[in-house]
C-alpha cells in the first residue's frame, strides 16, 4: 500500500496520507513518501497543492507504537525519533517553500506533530467533527511539528501555551475562531469547498499567487521557522528516552488499546 497517494484533480495536486488503519499516524516511511510526493507535485506546476487524509483522521501525529517498538535501547529509540522528527520538520519546510498555494482538507482529528502539516497550509477547510489537540503533556514528549515554532505566531503566545499546558482540545469552530481554519463544513462537503478554492485560485494570476507566497514565506521568515523547529527536534530527543516518557507511552497505548 502506498503511504501517500497522489491525485491530479481540477488543476490541483492532492496528496492523501494513506495509513487509515493507524489514523495516518506518522512513521519515517510515510513522511519520506510525503516529501517525495511534495517534490514530484512541484514539477507538475499545479494551480495549488492540497493535503488530506484517508479514513477517519487527518493524522494523529507520531505513531506511539512505533516509538515503543524501538525502545529496546536509548540509542535505538533516539535514532528512530530523530529520523521521524527531522523528516517531519523538513516536510513542513517543504510545504512552506512550495511555489504555489497550499491547501489542507482536514477530514478528521489532528493531533501531535501532524499539526505542522496544517499550519504550513495557506487555506484550511475542516470537517465539522474534526479537532486539534497536542497530547504531549499526557505522555512526556517535547512538542514538535511547529506547536512552539509556528503556532504562537498564528494565535498568540498566551493562547498557544494555554492549549499545550492544559492539553486543550480545539473543535472545528474554535479553530476557526482562532484563525487556524478558513471554512468548517460537513465532511461530505469538504471536497467541494476545496475544489471551489482551487477553481478560484486557478482563475487568478498564477504569477501573482507565486510572488505573494514567496513574499510571505521569504528566506528570513523560513530561516526563523527552521531554527525553532530545530530547537523542537533537540528538545524532543532530550525527552523521548527518559524513563518517565517511555512509561507515559506505554500507559497512553494501554489506555487506547
Short mmCIF file of C-alpha atoms in Angstrom, two decimals, residues 124 126 132 170-184:
data_model
loop_
_atom_site.label_atom_id
_atom_site.label_comp_id
_atom_site.label_asym_id
_atom_site.label_seq_id
_atom_site.Cartn_x
_atom_site.Cartn_y
_atom_site.Cartn_z
CA UNK A 124 -7.63 25.17 5.63
CA UNK A 126 -12.09 21.17 8.15
CA UNK A 132 -6.89 19.72 17.14
CA UNK A 170 -9.98 22.70 19.91
CA UNK A 171 -13.06 21.74 17.97
CA UNK A 172 -13.50 22.91 14.40
CA UNK A 173 -15.41 26.07 15.31
CA UNK A 174 -12.85 27.07 17.97
CA UNK A 175 -10.03 26.55 15.48
CA UNK A 176 -11.89 28.77 13.01
CA UNK A 177 -12.41 31.46 15.64
CA UNK A 178 -8.65 31.49 16.28
CA UNK A 179 -7.94 31.95 12.57
CA UNK A 180 -6.44 28.50 12.05
CA UNK A 181 -9.29 27.42 9.79
CA UNK A 182 -10.93 29.28 6.90
CA UNK A 183 -14.01 27.07 6.49
CA UNK A 184 -15.88 24.49 8.59
#
